[in-house]
XYZ file of N, CA and C in Angstrom:
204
model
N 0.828 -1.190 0.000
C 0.000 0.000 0.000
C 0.872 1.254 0.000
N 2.120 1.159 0.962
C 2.493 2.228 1.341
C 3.483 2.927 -0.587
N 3.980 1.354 -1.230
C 4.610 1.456 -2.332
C 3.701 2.325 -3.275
N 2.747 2.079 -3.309
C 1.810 2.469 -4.650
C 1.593 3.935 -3.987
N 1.763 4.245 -2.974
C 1.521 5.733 -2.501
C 2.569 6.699 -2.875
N 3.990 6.002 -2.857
C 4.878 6.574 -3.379
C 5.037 6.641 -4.744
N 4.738 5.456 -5.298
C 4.575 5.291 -6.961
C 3.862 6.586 -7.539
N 2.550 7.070 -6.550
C 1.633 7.624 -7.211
C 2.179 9.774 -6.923
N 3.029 9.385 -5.092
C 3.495 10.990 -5.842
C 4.440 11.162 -6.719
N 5.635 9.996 -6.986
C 6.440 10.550 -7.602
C 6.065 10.834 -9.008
N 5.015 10.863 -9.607
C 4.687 11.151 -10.897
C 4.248 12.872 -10.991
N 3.942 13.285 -9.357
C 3.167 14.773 -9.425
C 4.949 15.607 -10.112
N 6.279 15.175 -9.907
C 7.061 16.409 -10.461
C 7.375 16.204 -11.648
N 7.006 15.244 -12.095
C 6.872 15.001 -13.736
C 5.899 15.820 -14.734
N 4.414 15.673 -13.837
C 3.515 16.552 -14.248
C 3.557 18.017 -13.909
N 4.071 18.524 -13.105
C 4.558 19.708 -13.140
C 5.433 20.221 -13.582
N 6.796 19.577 -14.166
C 7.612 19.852 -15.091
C 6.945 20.268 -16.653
N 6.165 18.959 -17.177
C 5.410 19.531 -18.185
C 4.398 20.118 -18.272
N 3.749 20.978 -16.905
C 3.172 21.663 -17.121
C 4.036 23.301 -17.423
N 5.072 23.093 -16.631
C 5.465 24.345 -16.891
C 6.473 24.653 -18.323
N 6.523 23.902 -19.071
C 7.348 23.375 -19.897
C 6.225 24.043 -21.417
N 4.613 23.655 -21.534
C 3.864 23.645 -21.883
C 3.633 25.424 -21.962
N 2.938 25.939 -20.042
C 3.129 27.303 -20.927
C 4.144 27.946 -21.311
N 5.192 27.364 -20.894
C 6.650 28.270 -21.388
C 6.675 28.582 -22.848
N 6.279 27.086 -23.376
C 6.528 26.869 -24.907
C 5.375 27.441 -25.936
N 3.909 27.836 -25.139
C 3.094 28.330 -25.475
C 3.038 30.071 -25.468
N 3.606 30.636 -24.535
C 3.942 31.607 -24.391
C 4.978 31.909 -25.624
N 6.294 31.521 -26.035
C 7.064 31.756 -26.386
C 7.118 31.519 -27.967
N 6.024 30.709 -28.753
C 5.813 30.322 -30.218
C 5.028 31.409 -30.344
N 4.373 32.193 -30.213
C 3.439 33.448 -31.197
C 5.098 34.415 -31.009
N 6.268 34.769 -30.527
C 7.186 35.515 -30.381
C 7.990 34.733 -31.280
N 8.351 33.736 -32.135
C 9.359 33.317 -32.495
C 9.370 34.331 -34.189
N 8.309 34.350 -34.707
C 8.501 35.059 -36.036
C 8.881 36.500 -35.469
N 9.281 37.026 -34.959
C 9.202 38.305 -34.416
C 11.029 38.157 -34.990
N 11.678 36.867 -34.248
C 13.236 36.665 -34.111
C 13.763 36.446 -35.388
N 12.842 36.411 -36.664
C 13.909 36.531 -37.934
C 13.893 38.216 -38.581
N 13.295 39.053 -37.759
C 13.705 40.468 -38.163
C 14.919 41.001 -37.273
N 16.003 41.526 -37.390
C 16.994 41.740 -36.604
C 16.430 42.617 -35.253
N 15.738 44.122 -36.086
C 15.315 44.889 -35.584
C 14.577 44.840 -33.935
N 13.651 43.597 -34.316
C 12.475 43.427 -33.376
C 12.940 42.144 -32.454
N 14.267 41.365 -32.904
C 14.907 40.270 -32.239
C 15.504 41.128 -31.183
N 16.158 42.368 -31.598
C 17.038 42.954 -30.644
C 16.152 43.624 -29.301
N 14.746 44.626 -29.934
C 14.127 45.111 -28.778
C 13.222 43.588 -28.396
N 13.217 42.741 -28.783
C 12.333 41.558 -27.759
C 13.558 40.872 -26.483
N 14.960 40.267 -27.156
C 16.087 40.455 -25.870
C 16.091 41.580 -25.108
N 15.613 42.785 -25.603
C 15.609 44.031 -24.124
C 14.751 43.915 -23.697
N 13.795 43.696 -24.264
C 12.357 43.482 -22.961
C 12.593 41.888 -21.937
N 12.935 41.037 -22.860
C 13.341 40.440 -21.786
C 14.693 40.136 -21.106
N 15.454 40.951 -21.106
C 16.097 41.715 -19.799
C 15.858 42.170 -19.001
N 15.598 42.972 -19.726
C 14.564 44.696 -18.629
C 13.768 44.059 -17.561
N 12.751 42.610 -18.007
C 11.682 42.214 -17.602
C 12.599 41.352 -16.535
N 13.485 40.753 -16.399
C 14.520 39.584 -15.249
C 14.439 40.510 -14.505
N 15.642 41.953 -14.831
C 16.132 42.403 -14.162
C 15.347 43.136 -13.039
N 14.469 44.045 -13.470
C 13.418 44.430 -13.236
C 12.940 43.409 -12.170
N 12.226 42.327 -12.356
C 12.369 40.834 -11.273
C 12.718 40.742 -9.781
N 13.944 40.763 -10.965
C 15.385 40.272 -9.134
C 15.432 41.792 -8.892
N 15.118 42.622 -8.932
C 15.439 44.282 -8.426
C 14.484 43.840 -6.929
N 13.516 43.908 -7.993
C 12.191 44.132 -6.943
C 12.220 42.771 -5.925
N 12.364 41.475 -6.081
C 12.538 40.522 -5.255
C 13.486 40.846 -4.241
N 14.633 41.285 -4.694
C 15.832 41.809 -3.747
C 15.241 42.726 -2.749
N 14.677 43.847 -3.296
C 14.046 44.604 -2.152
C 12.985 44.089 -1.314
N 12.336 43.338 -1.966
C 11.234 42.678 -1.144
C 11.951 41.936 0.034
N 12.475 41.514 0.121
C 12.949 40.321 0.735
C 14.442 40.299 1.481
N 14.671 42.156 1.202
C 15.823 42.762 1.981
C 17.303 42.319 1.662
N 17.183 41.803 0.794
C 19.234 41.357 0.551
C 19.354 42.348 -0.888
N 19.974 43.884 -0.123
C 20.541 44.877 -0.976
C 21.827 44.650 -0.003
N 22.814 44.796 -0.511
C 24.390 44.445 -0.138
C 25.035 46.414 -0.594
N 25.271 47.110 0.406
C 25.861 48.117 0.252
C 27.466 48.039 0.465
């Protein structure tokens, strides 16, 4: 009993891997024709920069580890 209990979570980080795998990849295919114009390849890498950095800025402050 106790086997099949384990059998049955270890499948939940599998399914959460491809879930997140799924919207990543869904998110990220309507943006791929964007990446054969140079122009619009270059400002879509700044937005997502801007968008990390921007991120860990604000996480850092949230959560108090600014290092002066």
């Amino acid at each position: 009993m106790m086997e099949n209990f384990w059998n049955t979570v270890s499948k939940y980080p599998v399914f959460v891997a491809g879930t997140i795998l799924g919207v990543f990849l869904n998110a990220v295919k309507p943006l791929a024709p964007l990446l054969k114009n140079p122009v619009t390849a270059i400002a879509l890498v700044g937005v997502a920069v801007g968008g990390f950095a921007f991120l860990v800025f604000t996480l850092r402050a949230m959560l108090g580890l600014q290092q002066f």
